[in-house]
Coordinates of C-alpha atoms and ligand atoms in Angstrom, one line a residue:
M1 CA 78.2 -10.0 -83.1
E2 CA 80.4 -8.7 -81.5
T3 CA 83.0 -12.6 -79.7
L4 CA 84.9 -12.2 -76.3
N5 CA 87.6 -10.7 -79.0
R6 CA 86.4 -6.6 -77.8
I7 CA 88.2 -7.7 -75.0
A8 CA 91.9 -6.9 -76.6
S9 CA 90.8 -3.1 -77.1
Q10 CA 89.9 -2.8 -73.6
G11 CA 92.3 -1.0 -71.2
E12 CA 95.3 -1.2 -70.6
H13 CA 95.8 -4.9 -69.9
G14 CA 92.8 -6.4 -73.7
A15 CA 95.2 -7.4 -75.7
T16 CA 97.5 -9.1 -73.5
M17 CA 94.7 -10.3 -71.4
M18 CA 93.4 -11.9 -74.4
P19 CA 94.5 -15.2 -75.5
I20 CA 94.4 -16.9 -71.6
I21 CA 90.1 -15.4 -72.4
Q22 CA 90.1 -17.1 -74.8
G23 CA 91.3 -19.8 -73.2
V24 CA 89.0 -20.0 -70.3
G25 CA 86.4 -20.1 -72.8
R26 CA 87.9 -22.7 -74.3
A27 CA 87.8 -24.3 -70.9
A28 CA 84.3 -23.7 -70.2
V29 CA 82.6 -25.4 -73.4
E30 CA 84.3 -28.1 -73.1
I31 CA 83.2 -28.3 -68.7
A32 CA 80.1 -27.3 -70.5
A33 CA 80.0 -30.6 -72.7
L34 CA 81.4 -32.8 -69.5
L35 CA 78.8 -32.1 -67.4
R36 CA 76.2 -32.0 -69.8
G37 CA 77.8 -35.1 -70.8
A38 CA 78.7 -36.9 -66.7
V39 CA 75.4 -38.9 -66.3
F40 CA 75.9 -40.9 -68.9
R41 CA 80.1 -42.0 -68.0
G42 CA 79.2 -42.1 -64.8
A43 CA 81.4 -39.1 -64.0
L44 CA 78.7 -37.7 -61.0
G45 CA 79.6 -38.3 -57.4
A46 CA 82.3 -38.5 -54.7
A47 CA 85.7 -39.5 -56.1
G48 CA 86.4 -40.4 -52.9
S49 CA 89.6 -38.0 -52.8
E50 CA 89.5 -34.5 -50.4
N51 CA 90.4 -31.4 -51.2
V52 CA 93.3 -29.2 -49.4
Q53 CA 91.2 -28.0 -47.1
G54 CA 89.2 -31.4 -46.1
E55 CA 86.1 -31.1 -48.2
T56 CA 85.4 -34.1 -51.3
Q57 CA 86.2 -33.6 -54.5
Q58 CA 83.9 -35.3 -57.2
K59 CA 84.7 -36.2 -59.8
L60 CA 84.0 -33.4 -62.1
D61 CA 85.6 -30.8 -59.3
I62 CA 88.5 -32.8 -60.4
L63 CA 88.1 -33.4 -64.0
S64 CA 87.5 -29.8 -65.1
D65 CA 90.9 -29.4 -62.4
E66 CA 92.4 -31.0 -65.5
I67 CA 90.7 -28.9 -68.9
F68 CA 91.0 -26.3 -66.9
L69 CA 94.7 -26.2 -66.9
E70 CA 95.9 -27.4 -70.1
E71 CA 93.5 -24.4 -71.7
M72 CA 95.5 -22.3 -69.7
R73 CA 98.5 -24.8 -70.7
S74 CA 98.2 -24.2 -74.1
T75 CA 97.9 -20.6 -74.0
G76 CA 101.4 -20.2 -74.4
F77 CA 101.3 -17.6 -71.7
V78 CA 100.4 -18.9 -67.8
C79 CA 103.6 -20.3 -66.2
A80 CA 101.5 -21.4 -63.0
V81 CA 98.2 -21.8 -61.8
G82 CA 96.5 -22.2 -58.5
S83 CA 93.4 -24.0 -58.0
E84 CA 90.8 -24.3 -54.8
E85 CA 91.5 -28.0 -56.3
Q86 CA 95.6 -28.9 -55.9
E87 CA 97.4 -27.9 -52.2
D88 CA 100.5 -26.0 -54.2
L89 CA 100.5 -24.0 -57.1
C90 CA 100.3 -25.9 -60.7
L91 CA 103.7 -25.0 -63.0
I92 CA 103.7 -25.0 -66.2
K93 CA 107.0 -25.9 -66.8
E94 CA 106.6 -25.2 -70.6
Y95 CA 106.0 -21.8 -69.9
S96 CA 108.2 -21.1 -66.5
S97 CA 109.2 -17.8 -67.9
A98 CA 105.2 -16.4 -68.6
D99 CA 104.2 -13.5 -66.9
W100 CA 100.8 -14.5 -65.9
L101 CA 99.4 -16.6 -62.3
V102 CA 95.6 -17.9 -62.7
L103 CA 93.6 -17.8 -59.8
V104 CA 90.8 -20.2 -60.3
D105 CA 87.9 -22.5 -58.6
P106 CA 87.2 -25.1 -62.0
L107 CA 84.2 -25.9 -60.5
D108 CA 82.2 -23.6 -58.0
G109 CA 79.2 -25.2 -55.9
S110 CA 79.5 -28.7 -56.9
S111 CA 76.8 -29.4 -54.4
N112 CA 74.6 -28.6 -56.7
L113 CA 75.8 -31.7 -59.8
D114 CA 73.4 -33.6 -58.4
V115 CA 70.8 -32.0 -58.4
D116 CA 71.0 -30.7 -61.7
G117 CA 71.7 -27.3 -60.9
P118 CA 74.1 -24.5 -61.2
V119 CA 77.5 -24.9 -61.3
G120 CA 80.8 -21.8 -62.4
T121 CA 83.7 -21.4 -62.9
I122 CA 85.5 -18.3 -61.1
F123 CA 89.0 -16.7 -62.2
S124 CA 91.5 -13.8 -61.6
I125 CA 94.8 -13.0 -63.8
I126 CA 98.0 -11.5 -61.7
K127 CA 101.4 -11.1 -63.2
R128 CA 104.2 -13.2 -61.4
K129 CA 107.0 -10.4 -58.6
T130 CA 109.6 -13.7 -59.5
A131 CA 112.4 -12.7 -62.1
N132 CA 111.0 -14.3 -65.0
S133 CA 114.3 -16.9 -64.9
E134 CA 112.8 -18.2 -61.2
T135 CA 111.0 -20.7 -61.1
P136 CA 107.0 -19.2 -59.4
L137 CA 106.3 -20.0 -56.1
E138 CA 103.4 -19.5 -54.5
S139 CA 104.0 -16.2 -52.6
D140 CA 103.6 -14.7 -57.0
T141 CA 99.8 -16.0 -56.2
L142 CA 99.0 -13.7 -52.7
Q143 CA 98.7 -10.4 -54.3
S144 CA 95.6 -7.9 -53.5
G145 CA 92.9 -7.2 -55.1
R146 CA 94.8 -4.3 -56.6
E147 CA 96.8 -6.1 -58.2
V148 CA 94.5 -8.2 -60.1
I149 CA 94.7 -7.7 -64.2
A150 CA 91.5 -9.7 -65.0
A151 CA 88.8 -11.6 -64.3
G152 CA 85.9 -13.1 -64.5
Y153 CA 83.3 -16.5 -64.4
V154 CA 81.0 -18.8 -66.2
L155 CA 78.3 -20.0 -65.2
Y156 CA 77.0 -22.9 -66.6
G157 CA 73.2 -22.7 -66.9
P158 CA 70.4 -22.9 -69.2
S159 CA 73.4 -21.4 -71.4
T160 CA 76.9 -20.4 -70.7
M161 CA 78.0 -17.8 -70.0
L162 CA 81.4 -16.0 -69.3
V163 CA 81.5 -12.7 -67.4
C164 CA 84.7 -10.8 -67.4
S165 CA 86.9 -7.5 -66.5
V166 CA 90.1 -6.4 -67.6
G167 CA 89.8 -3.4 -65.8
E168 CA 87.7 -1.4 -68.4
G169 CA 84.2 -2.7 -66.8
V170 CA 81.7 -5.8 -67.0
D171 CA 81.4 -7.4 -70.0
G172 CA 78.7 -11.0 -70.6
F173 CA 79.0 -13.3 -73.3
T174 CA 76.5 -16.4 -74.1
F175 CA 78.2 -19.7 -75.7
N176 CA 76.2 -19.4 -79.0
P177 CA 76.3 -23.7 -80.0
S178 CA 75.7 -22.5 -83.7
T179 CA 78.3 -20.3 -84.1
A180 CA 80.7 -22.1 -81.3
R181 CA 81.3 -18.6 -80.0
F182 CA 81.1 -16.3 -77.4
E183 CA 78.7 -13.6 -77.9
L184 CA 78.4 -10.0 -76.4
S185 CA 75.1 -10.9 -74.8
H186 CA 75.7 -8.1 -72.0
P187 CA 77.3 -5.5 -72.7
A188 CA 78.5 -2.6 -70.1
M189 CA 77.3 -4.9 -67.1
T190 CA 76.1 -2.8 -63.8
I191 CA 74.2 -3.6 -60.5
P192 CA 71.2 -1.8 -60.2
Q193 CA 71.3 0.0 -56.5
Q194 CA 67.7 -0.3 -56.0
G195 CA 65.6 -3.9 -55.8
G196 CA 66.9 -7.0 -56.5
Y197 CA 66.8 -9.4 -53.4
Y198 CA 69.6 -10.9 -50.5
S199 CA 71.2 -13.9 -50.6
V200 CA 72.5 -16.0 -48.2
N201 CA 72.1 -19.6 -46.6
E202 CA 69.7 -18.0 -44.2
S203 CA 69.9 -21.8 -42.2
N204 CA 73.5 -20.0 -40.0
A205 CA 72.1 -17.2 -39.4
D206 CA 72.1 -18.2 -35.3
K207 CA 76.2 -18.8 -35.8
W208 CA 76.4 -15.5 -37.9
L209 CA 79.6 -13.7 -35.8
D210 CA 79.4 -9.7 -34.9
N211 CA 75.5 -9.6 -35.0
K212 CA 75.2 -10.0 -39.4
G213 CA 71.4 -11.5 -37.9
E214 CA 70.3 -7.8 -36.7
A215 CA 71.8 -6.3 -39.7
L216 CA 70.3 -8.5 -42.4
Q217 CA 66.8 -8.0 -40.5
K218 CA 67.9 -4.3 -41.0
L219 CA 68.0 -4.6 -44.4
K220 CA 65.0 -7.1 -44.8
D221 CA 63.2 -4.1 -42.6
E222 CA 64.2 -1.0 -44.6
T223 CA 64.0 -2.3 -47.8
G224 CA 61.4 -5.6 -47.8
L225 CA 64.1 -7.4 -51.0
G226 CA 62.7 -10.8 -52.1
M227 CA 65.8 -13.9 -51.0
R228 CA 67.3 -16.2 -53.1
Y229 CA 69.9 -18.5 -52.7
V230 CA 71.0 -21.4 -55.0
G231 CA 74.7 -21.9 -53.2
A232 CA 76.3 -21.7 -56.1
M233 CA 78.1 -18.4 -55.9
V234 CA 78.4 -17.7 -59.3
A235 CA 74.6 -17.7 -59.9
D236 CA 73.6 -15.8 -56.7
M237 CA 76.4 -13.4 -57.5
H238 CA 75.4 -13.3 -61.5
R239 CA 72.2 -12.4 -60.4
T240 CA 72.0 -10.1 -57.8
L241 CA 74.6 -7.8 -60.9
L242 CA 72.0 -8.9 -63.0
K243 CA 69.2 -7.9 -60.2
G244 CA 70.8 -5.8 -57.3
G245 CA 70.5 -6.6 -54.4
L246 CA 73.5 -8.4 -52.3
F247 CA 75.6 -12.1 -51.7
L248 CA 76.3 -12.8 -48.1
Y249 CA 78.5 -14.9 -47.0
P250 CA 79.5 -13.8 -43.4
A251 CA 81.7 -15.5 -40.8
D252 CA 80.1 -18.1 -38.3
E253 CA 80.9 -20.3 -35.4
V254 CA 81.5 -22.9 -37.3
N255 CA 83.4 -20.8 -40.4
T256 CA 85.1 -18.4 -38.0
N257 CA 86.9 -16.8 -41.2
G258 CA 83.6 -17.2 -43.4
K259 CA 83.2 -19.7 -46.1
L260 CA 84.9 -18.4 -48.9
R261 CA 88.2 -18.8 -50.6
L262 CA 89.9 -15.1 -50.9
L263 CA 92.3 -15.8 -53.9
Y264 CA 90.2 -17.7 -57.0
E265 CA 86.3 -16.6 -54.8
A266 CA 86.4 -13.3 -53.2
I267 CA 89.2 -11.2 -54.9
P268 CA 87.9 -11.8 -58.7
M269 CA 83.9 -11.8 -57.3
G270 CA 84.4 -8.4 -55.4
Y271 CA 87.1 -7.1 -58.4
L272 CA 84.3 -7.5 -60.6
M273 CA 81.8 -6.3 -58.0
V274 CA 83.7 -3.0 -57.6
Q275 CA 83.6 -3.1 -61.5
A276 CA 79.9 -3.6 -61.6
G277 CA 79.8 -0.4 -59.5
G278 CA 78.7 -2.0 -56.7
S279 CA 80.6 -3.4 -53.3
A280 CA 82.3 -6.0 -52.1
H281 CA 83.2 -5.8 -47.9
T282 CA 84.3 -8.8 -45.7
G283 CA 83.4 -6.7 -42.8
I284 CA 86.3 -5.3 -41.8
E285 CA 87.9 -3.9 -45.3
E286 CA 86.9 -3.7 -48.9
V287 CA 88.1 -7.6 -49.9
L288 CA 90.4 -5.5 -52.8
D289 CA 92.5 -4.0 -49.2
V290 CA 92.7 -7.6 -48.5
Q291 CA 96.6 -8.6 -48.0
P292 CA 96.6 -12.5 -48.4
K293 CA 98.5 -14.5 -46.3
S294 CA 98.1 -17.8 -48.2
L295 CA 96.7 -19.7 -51.3
H296 CA 93.9 -21.6 -49.4
Q297 CA 93.1 -18.6 -47.2
R298 CA 89.0 -17.7 -46.5
V299 CA 87.5 -14.7 -45.7
P300 CA 82.8 -13.3 -45.2
V301 CA 82.0 -11.4 -47.9
Y302 CA 79.2 -8.6 -48.7
L303 CA 79.3 -8.3 -52.8
G304 CA 76.6 -5.6 -54.1
A305 CA 74.6 -3.3 -54.3
N306 CA 76.3 -0.2 -52.3
K307 CA 73.1 0.4 -49.8
A308 CA 73.1 -3.1 -49.3
V309 CA 76.7 -3.7 -48.4
D310 CA 76.3 -0.4 -46.2
T311 CA 74.1 -1.8 -43.9
L312 CA 75.5 -5.5 -43.6
V313 CA 79.1 -4.1 -43.3
R314 CA 78.8 -0.5 -41.1
Ligands
AHM1 P1 82.9 -25.4 -53.9 O1 83.7 -24.5 -54.4 O2 83.5 -26.6 -53.0 O3 82.0 -25.6 -54.4 O4 82.0 -23.9 -51.9 C1 81.6 -22.9 -52.5 C2 80.2 -22.5 -52.5 C3 79.3 -22.0 -53.0 O5 79.3 -21.6 -54.8 C4 77.9 -20.8 -52.2 O6 78.4 -20.2 -51.6 C5 78.5 -21.4 -50.8 O7 79.6 -22.5 -50.9 C6 77.4 -22.4 -50.2 O8 77.9 -22.5 -49.1 P2 76.7 -23.4 -48.3 O9 76.3 -24.6 -48.3 O10 77.0 -23.3 -46.9 O11 75.6 -22.3 -48.2
MG2 MG1 83.8 -22.4 -54.6

């Protein structure tokens, strides 16, 4: 059975990305164990703090962030991490001259934790722009999706899956508890261009901007697609990749730039969707073309099969 080592033989950067993706895999195993035992350790519930975006942090958000940062440190190849849970870029001082930066949402969909629903981790890896002799800066993170070297997500569901790409298609690996390895279970994932589901928080439809309600109605009339929505981007994206259709989070009157974050939600997922043969759009431009302006910037997202995304954004 092939393991995560498969990545080493892929593309120009596979071998270089390998230790960092192995680090993501170790973090995933630790976070999965943390999630499974959380109720017994009093680790569920709010931490009593807010992140930079004014959202209540769950204790598990903070613990997952710590685990992820430590595993990135332990690779020896990462100079800094930009995280949803940290206002500023986290420098890894011991390896400040390393080439790579990682952007992460350590525990995405954490509102699902109270109901034992699926959650995930989303990440991307980029090369620093500052010289290796300098301190990495937030400006190093402001790179478009065209410059991403690798990206992926971990889905903590009935099994723990790591789905990733180093620019040579998308592979899915499932953690096998009996071998303690991520084993290749979904090679060369491609999104079906027919069928599937539309996936959106439709309770916001009356507040959507840019006539997206009408566009979605058109898609429903034309395709008869059914609807599924977990409310955890990783779970909704994973189903969309496997079954087809699209996942969307449009701009609305409350979230005028959309809700999802560009650097550690939209870009990594957009990168994977394009690698899997689908489309990733903001309604204005392709997700991968957006030039980021700040670490925690938000953006509307439309991810999925090409025609479905087209119907929503044209
Ligand atoms: P989070 O990173 O704080 O968990 O927020 C992101 C999540 C996504 O996983 C999901 O797609 C979206 O928020 C759901 O939002 P809503 O509850 O508004 O439908
Ligand atoms: Mg998130």
